[in-house]
Coordinates of C-alpha atoms and ligand atoms in Angstrom, one line a residue:
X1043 CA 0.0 0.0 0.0
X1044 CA 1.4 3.4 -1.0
X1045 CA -0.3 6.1 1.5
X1046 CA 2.5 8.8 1.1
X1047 CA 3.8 10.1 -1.7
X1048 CA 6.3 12.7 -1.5
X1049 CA 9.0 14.8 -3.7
X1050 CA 10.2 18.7 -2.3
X1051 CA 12.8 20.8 -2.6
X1052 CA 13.4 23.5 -0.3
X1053 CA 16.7 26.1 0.6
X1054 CA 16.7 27.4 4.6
X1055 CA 19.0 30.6 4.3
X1056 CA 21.8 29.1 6.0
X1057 CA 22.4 27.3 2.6
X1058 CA 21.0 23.6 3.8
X1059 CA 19.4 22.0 0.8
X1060 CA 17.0 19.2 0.9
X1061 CA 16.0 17.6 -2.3
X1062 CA 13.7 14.2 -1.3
X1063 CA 11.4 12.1 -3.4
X1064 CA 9.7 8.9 -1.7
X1065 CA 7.1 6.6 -1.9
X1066 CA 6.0 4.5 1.2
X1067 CA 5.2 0.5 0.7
X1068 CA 3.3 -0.3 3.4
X1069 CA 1.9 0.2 6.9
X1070 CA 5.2 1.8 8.6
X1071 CA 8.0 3.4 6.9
X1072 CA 11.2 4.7 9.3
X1073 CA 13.1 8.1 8.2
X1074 CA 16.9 6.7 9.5
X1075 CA 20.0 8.8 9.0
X1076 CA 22.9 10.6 10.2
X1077 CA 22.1 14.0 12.8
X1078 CA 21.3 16.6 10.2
X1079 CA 20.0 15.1 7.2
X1080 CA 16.8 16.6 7.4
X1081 CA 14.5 13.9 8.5
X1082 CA 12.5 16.4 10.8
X1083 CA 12.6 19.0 7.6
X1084 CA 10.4 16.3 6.0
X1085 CA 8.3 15.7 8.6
X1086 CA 7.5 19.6 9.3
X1087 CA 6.4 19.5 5.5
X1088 CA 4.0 17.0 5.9
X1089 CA 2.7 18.4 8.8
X1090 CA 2.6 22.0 7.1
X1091 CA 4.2 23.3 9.3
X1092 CA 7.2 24.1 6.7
X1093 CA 6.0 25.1 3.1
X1094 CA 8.8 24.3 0.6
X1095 CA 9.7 25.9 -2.0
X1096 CA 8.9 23.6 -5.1
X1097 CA 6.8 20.2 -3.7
X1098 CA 4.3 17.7 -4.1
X1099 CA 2.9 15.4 -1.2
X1100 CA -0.3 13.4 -1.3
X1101 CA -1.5 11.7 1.5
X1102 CA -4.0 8.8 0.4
X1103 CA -5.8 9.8 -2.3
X1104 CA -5.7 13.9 -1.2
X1105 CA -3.2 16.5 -1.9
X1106 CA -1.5 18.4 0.9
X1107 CA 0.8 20.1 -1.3
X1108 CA 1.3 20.8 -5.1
X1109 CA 3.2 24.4 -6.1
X1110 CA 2.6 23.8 -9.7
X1111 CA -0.8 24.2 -8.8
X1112 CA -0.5 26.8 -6.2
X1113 CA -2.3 24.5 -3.7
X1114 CA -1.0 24.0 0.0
X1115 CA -3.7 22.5 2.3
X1116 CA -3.9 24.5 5.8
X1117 CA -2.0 23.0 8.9
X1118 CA -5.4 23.1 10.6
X1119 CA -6.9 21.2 7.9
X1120 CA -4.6 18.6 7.4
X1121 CA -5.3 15.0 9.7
X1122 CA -1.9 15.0 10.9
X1123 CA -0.7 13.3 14.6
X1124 CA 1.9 13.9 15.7
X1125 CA 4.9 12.9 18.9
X1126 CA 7.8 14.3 19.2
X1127 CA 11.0 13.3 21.8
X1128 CA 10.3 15.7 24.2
X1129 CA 6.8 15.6 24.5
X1130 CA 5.0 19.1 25.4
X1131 CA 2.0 18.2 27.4
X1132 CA -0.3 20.7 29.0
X1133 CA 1.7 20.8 33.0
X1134 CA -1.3 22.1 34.6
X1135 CA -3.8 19.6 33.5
X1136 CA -4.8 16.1 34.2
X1137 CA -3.8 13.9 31.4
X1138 CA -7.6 13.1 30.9
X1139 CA -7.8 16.7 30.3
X1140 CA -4.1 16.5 28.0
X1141 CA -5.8 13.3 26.1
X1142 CA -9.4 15.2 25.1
X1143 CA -7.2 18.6 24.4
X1144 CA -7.2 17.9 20.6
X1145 CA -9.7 15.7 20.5
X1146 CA -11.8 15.5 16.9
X1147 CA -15.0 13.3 16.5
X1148 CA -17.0 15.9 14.1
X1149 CA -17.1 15.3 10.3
X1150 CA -14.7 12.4 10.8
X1151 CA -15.9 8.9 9.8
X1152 CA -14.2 6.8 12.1
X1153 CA -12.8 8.9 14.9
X1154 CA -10.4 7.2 17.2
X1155 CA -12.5 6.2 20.3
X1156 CA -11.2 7.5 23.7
X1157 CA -11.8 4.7 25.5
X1158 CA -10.3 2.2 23.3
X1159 CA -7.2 4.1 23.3
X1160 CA -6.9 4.4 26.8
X1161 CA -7.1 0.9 26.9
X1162 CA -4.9 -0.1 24.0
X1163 CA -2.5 2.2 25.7
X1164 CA -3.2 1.5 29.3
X1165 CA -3.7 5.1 30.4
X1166 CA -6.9 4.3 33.3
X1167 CA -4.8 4.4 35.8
X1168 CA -3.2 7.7 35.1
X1169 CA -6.3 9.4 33.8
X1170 CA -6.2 11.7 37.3
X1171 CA -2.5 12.2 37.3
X1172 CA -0.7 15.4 36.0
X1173 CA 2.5 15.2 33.3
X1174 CA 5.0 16.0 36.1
X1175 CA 4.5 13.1 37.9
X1176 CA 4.9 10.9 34.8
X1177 CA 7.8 8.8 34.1
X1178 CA 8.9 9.6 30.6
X1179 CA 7.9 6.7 29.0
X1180 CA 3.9 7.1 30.8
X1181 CA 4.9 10.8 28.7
X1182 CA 5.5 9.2 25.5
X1183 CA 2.2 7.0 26.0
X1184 CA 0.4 9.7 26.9
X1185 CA 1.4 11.9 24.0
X1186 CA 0.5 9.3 21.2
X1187 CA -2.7 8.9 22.7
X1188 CA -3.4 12.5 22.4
X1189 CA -2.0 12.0 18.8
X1190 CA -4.4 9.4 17.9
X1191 CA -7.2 11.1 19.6
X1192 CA -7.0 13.9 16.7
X1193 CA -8.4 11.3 14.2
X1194 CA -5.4 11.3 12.3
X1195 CA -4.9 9.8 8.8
X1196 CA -1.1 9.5 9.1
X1197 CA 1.0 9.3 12.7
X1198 CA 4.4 11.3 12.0
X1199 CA 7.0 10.4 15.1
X1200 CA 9.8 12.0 15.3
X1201 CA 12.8 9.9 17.7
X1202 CA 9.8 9.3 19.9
X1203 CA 12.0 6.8 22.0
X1204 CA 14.8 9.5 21.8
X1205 CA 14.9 10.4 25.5
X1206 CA 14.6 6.9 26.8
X1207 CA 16.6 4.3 28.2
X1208 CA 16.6 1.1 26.4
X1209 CA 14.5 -1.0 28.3
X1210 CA 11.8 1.4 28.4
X1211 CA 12.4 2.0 24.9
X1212 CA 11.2 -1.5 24.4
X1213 CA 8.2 -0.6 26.5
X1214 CA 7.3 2.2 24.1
X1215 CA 7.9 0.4 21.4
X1216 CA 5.3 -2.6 22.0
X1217 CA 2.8 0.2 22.7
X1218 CA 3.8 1.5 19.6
X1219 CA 3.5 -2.0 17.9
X1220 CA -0.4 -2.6 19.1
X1221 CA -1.4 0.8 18.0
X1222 CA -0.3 0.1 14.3
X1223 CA -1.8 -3.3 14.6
X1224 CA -5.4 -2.2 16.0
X1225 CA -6.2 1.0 13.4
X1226 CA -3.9 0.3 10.9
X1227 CA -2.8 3.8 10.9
X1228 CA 0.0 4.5 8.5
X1229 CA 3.0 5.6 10.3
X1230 CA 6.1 7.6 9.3
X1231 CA 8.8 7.5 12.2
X1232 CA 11.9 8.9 12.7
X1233 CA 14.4 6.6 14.5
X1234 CA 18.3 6.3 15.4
X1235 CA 18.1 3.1 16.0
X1236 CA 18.6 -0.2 13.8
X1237 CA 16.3 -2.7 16.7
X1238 CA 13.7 -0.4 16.5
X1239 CA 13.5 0.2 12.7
X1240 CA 13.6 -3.8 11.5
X1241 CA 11.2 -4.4 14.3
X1242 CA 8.8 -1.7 13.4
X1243 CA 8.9 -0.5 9.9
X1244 CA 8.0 -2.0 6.3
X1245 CA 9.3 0.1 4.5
X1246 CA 12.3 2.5 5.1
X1247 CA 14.1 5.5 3.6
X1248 CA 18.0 6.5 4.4
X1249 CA 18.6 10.2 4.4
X1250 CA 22.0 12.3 4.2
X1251 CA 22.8 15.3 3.6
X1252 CA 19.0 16.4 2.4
X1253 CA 19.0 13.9 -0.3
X1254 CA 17.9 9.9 -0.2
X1255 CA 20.1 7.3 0.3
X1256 CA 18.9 4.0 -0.1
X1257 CA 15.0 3.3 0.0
X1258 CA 13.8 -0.4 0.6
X1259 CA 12.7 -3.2 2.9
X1260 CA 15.0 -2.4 6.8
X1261 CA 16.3 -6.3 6.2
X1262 CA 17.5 -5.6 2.8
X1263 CA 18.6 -1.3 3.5
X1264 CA 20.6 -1.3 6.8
X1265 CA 23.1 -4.0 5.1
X1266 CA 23.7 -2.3 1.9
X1267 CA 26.8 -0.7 1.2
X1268 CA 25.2 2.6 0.7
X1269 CA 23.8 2.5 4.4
X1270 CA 26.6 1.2 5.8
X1271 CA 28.5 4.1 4.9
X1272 CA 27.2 6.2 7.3
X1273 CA 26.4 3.7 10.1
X1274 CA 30.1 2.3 10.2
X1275 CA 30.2 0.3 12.9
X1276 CA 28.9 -3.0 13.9
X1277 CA 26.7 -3.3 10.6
X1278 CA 23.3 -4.4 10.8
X1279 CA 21.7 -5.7 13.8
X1280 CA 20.1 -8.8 13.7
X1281 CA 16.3 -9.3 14.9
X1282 CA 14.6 -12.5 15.5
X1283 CA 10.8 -12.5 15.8
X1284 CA 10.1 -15.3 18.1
X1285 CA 5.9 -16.2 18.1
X1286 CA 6.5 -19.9 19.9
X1287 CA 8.7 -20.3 22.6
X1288 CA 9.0 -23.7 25.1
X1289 CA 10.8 -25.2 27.6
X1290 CA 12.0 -28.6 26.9
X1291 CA 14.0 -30.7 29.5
X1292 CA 16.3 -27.6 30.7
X1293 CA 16.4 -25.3 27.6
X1294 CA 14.3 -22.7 26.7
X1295 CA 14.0 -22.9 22.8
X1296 CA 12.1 -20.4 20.5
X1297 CA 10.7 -21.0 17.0
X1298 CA 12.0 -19.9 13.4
X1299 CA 9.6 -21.0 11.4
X1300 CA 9.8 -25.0 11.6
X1301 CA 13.8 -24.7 12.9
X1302 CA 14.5 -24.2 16.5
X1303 CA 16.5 -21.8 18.0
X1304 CA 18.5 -22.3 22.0
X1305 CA 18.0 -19.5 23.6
X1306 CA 19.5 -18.0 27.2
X1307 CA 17.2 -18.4 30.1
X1308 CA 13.6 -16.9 29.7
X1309 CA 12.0 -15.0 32.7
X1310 CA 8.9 -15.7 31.3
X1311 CA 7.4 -18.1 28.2
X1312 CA 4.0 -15.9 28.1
X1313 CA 5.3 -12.8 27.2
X1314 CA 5.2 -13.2 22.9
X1315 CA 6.1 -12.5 20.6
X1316 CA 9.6 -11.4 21.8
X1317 CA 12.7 -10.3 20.0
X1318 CA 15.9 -11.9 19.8
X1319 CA 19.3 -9.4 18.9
X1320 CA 22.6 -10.5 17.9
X1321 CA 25.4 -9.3 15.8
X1322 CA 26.8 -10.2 12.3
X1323 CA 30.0 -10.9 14.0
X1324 CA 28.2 -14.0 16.2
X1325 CA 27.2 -16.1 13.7
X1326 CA 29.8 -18.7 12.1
X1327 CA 28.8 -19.7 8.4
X1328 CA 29.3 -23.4 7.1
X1329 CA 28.6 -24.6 3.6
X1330 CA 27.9 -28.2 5.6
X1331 CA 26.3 -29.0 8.8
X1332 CA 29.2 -30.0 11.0
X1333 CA 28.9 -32.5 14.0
X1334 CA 30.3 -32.8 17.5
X1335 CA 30.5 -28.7 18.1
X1336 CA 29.8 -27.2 20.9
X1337 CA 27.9 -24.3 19.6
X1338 CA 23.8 -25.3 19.7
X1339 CA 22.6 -23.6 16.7
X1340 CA 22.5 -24.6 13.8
X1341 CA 20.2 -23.2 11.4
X1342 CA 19.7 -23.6 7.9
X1343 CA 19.5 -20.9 5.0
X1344 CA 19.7 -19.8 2.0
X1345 CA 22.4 -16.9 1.1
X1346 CA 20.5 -14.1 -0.5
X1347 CA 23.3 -11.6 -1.1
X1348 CA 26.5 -10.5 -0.4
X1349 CA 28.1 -6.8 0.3
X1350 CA 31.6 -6.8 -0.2
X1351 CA 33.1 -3.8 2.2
X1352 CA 36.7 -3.3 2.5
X1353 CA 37.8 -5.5 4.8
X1354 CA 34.8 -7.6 5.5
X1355 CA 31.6 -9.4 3.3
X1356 CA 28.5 -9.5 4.8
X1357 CA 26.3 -12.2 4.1
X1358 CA 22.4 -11.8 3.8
X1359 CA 20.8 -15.4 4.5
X1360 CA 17.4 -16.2 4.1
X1361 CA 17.1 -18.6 7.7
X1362 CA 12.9 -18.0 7.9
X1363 CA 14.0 -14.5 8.4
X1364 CA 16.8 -12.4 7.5
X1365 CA 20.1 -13.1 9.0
X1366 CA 23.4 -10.6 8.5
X1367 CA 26.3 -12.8 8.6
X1368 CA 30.2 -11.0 8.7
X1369 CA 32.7 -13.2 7.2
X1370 CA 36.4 -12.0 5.9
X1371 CA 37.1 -12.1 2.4
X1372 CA 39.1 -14.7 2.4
X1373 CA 36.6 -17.0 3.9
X1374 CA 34.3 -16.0 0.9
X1375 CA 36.2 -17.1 -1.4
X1376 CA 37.7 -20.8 0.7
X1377 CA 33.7 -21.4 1.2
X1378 CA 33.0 -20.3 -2.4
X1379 CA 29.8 -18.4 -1.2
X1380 CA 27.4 -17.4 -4.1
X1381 CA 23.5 -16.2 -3.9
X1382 CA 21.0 -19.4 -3.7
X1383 CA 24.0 -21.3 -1.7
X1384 CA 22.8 -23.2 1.0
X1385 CA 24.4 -22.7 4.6
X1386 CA 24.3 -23.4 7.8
X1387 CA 24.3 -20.6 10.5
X1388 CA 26.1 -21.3 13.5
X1389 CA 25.5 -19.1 16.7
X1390 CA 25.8 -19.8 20.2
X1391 CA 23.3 -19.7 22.4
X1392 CA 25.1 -17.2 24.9
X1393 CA 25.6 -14.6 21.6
X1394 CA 21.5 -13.9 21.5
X1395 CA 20.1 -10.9 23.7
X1396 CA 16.4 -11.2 24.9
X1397 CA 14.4 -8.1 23.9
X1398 CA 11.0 -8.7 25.6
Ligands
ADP1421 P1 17.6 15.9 11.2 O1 16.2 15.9 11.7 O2 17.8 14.8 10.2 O3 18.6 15.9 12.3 P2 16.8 18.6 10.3 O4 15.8 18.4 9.4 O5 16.5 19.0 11.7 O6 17.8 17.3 10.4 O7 17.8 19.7 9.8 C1 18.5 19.5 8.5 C2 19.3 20.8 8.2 O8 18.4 21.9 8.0 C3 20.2 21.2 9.4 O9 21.4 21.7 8.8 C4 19.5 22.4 10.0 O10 20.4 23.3 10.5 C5 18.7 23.0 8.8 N1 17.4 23.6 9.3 C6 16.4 23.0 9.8 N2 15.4 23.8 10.1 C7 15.8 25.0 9.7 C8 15.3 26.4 9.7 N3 14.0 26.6 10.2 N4 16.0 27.4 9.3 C9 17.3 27.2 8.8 N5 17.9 26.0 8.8 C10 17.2 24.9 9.2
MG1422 MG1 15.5 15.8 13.7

């Protein structure tokens, strides 16, 4: 599904340039990119909020923007929610009060119903409570539920887990994740990191230096050369969805499709699905399934590509999901790895982080 299509140019006087054309596939598309690239540039012009100079945006099958015709839809007119990092809620009133503030039922077909979004975002308890006494990720809650309670067509988030720490991060993030899946809203998020992007987004678009990078599926886009660039470090993180997960004799073992993965300890089997995180560096590649090792994991896949980087290959393979495997360039070429090989990952259990 294609529910934003976008293409401005604008000049701010200090000489910064942005020159951006997208299309979103999809439900949620991520903005990713380097401090300065002008990710919140393009979320002020789909808010309005920032008329460019020469632009085009339709949102569904409406126009928010089209110079060529001289047409620029009102910020007040435009069905727009949207959380920011640090979120400016009313201090002096309740957050029931901060929730109805921009509430919008009239001429709207299907307005977002307040008391399904306390619930889907379990704000009854702190109905009575004012923003000061709020930790900051009851802030965050609070702030998309005022969002969603302006009927919006699109939610635009921009580093909305910015300010917090990673575990409630996570917290924020599985809010995040039942929102999209009860209304369907199309979402376009700006996020920093890698865990939160493959776990979130469908679609995503790279940005440097006002100009796309790379656009594409997050498995395929935060390995390519092009992204890589920029993030420069450990490449891209690795993110297991895990919907089954059991305990057989004294192992915890979670699901990839019909193979089984080992995993560390689990505090608790009814929390699902969770995530599992590990590094391109932590998995061993063999071109046969090897015997008598130590290491418990062993799953099978199908190489899908290869990015050859200076002093490293990473290696895309198709396991159920998408797994990022780093191998030198040497070991390329002993194990004579090609696209459609089939391989056996090799990861130890102790290598995979829980994210719950
Ligand atoms: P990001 O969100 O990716 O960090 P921004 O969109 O905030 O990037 O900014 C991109 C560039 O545009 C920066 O160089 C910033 O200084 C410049 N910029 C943003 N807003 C304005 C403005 N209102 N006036 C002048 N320059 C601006
Ligand atoms: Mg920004």
């Amino acid at each position: 599904m294609n529910f934003l299509s976008f293409q401005c140019q604008h000049q701010f006087s200090s000489g910064f340039e942005i020159d951006v054309a997208f299309k979103t596939e999809g439900l949620v598309t991520s903005l990713f990119g380097p401090s300065g690239s002008g990710k919140s540039t393009v979320l002020a012009m789909i808010s309005g909020l920032l008329s460019p100079t020469f632009g085009k945006i339709r949102l569904g099958s409406k126009w928010l923007l089209d110079t060529d015709q001289r047409f620029c839809e009102p910020v007040e007119n435009r069905r727009v929610g949207v959380v920011f990092q640090d979120q400016l809620l009313f201090p002096h009133m309740t957050v029931n009060v901060n929730l109805r503030f921009g509430q919008k039922n009239e001429n709207i077909k299907k307005p977002f119903e307040f008391n399904r979004v306390v619930d889907v975002l379990e704000l009854g308890s702190l109905l009575d409570r004012y923003p000061n006494n709020l930790s900051g990720g009851e802030r965050q809650r609070v702030a998309l539920g005022r969002a969603l309670l302006s009927s919006p067509e699109i939610l635009l988030m921009d580093e909305p887990m910015g300010a917090l720490d990673d575990n409630l991060k996570l917290r924020v993030l599985a809010y995040l994740e039942r929102v999209v899946n009860e209304w369907k809203i199309p979402t376009l998020f700006v996020s920093h990191g890698q865990a939160e992007v493959r776990r979130l987004a469908d679609w995503l678009i790279v940005m440097k230096k006002g100009k796309v990078l790379s656009v594409g599926e997050p498995d395929q886009v935060l390995g390519s050369s092009t992204s890589l660039a920029w993030t420069n470090s450990v490449g891209p993180v690795n993110l297991l969805r895990i919907e089954t997960a059991y305990k057989r004799d004294d192992c915890w073992i979670g699901k990839i499709g019909v193979q089984e993965l080992n995993l560390p300890p689990l505090k608790d089997l009814n929390l699902k699905p969770f995530y599992v995180r590990c590094l391109p560096s932590d998995l061993t590649l063999s071109v046969q399934d090897v015997q008598g090792l130590s290491t418990r994991n062993h799953l099978n896949g199908i190489v899908q590509e290869l990015v050859e980087l200076s002093d490293r290959v990473l290696v895309r393979v198709d396991v159920g999901q998408t797994l990022w495997a780093e191998v030198t360039p040497q070991a390329m070429r002993e194990l004579k790895l090609y696209r459609g090989l089939s391989v056996t990952c090799l990861l130890k259990t102790r290598s995979l982080k829980i994210l719950w």
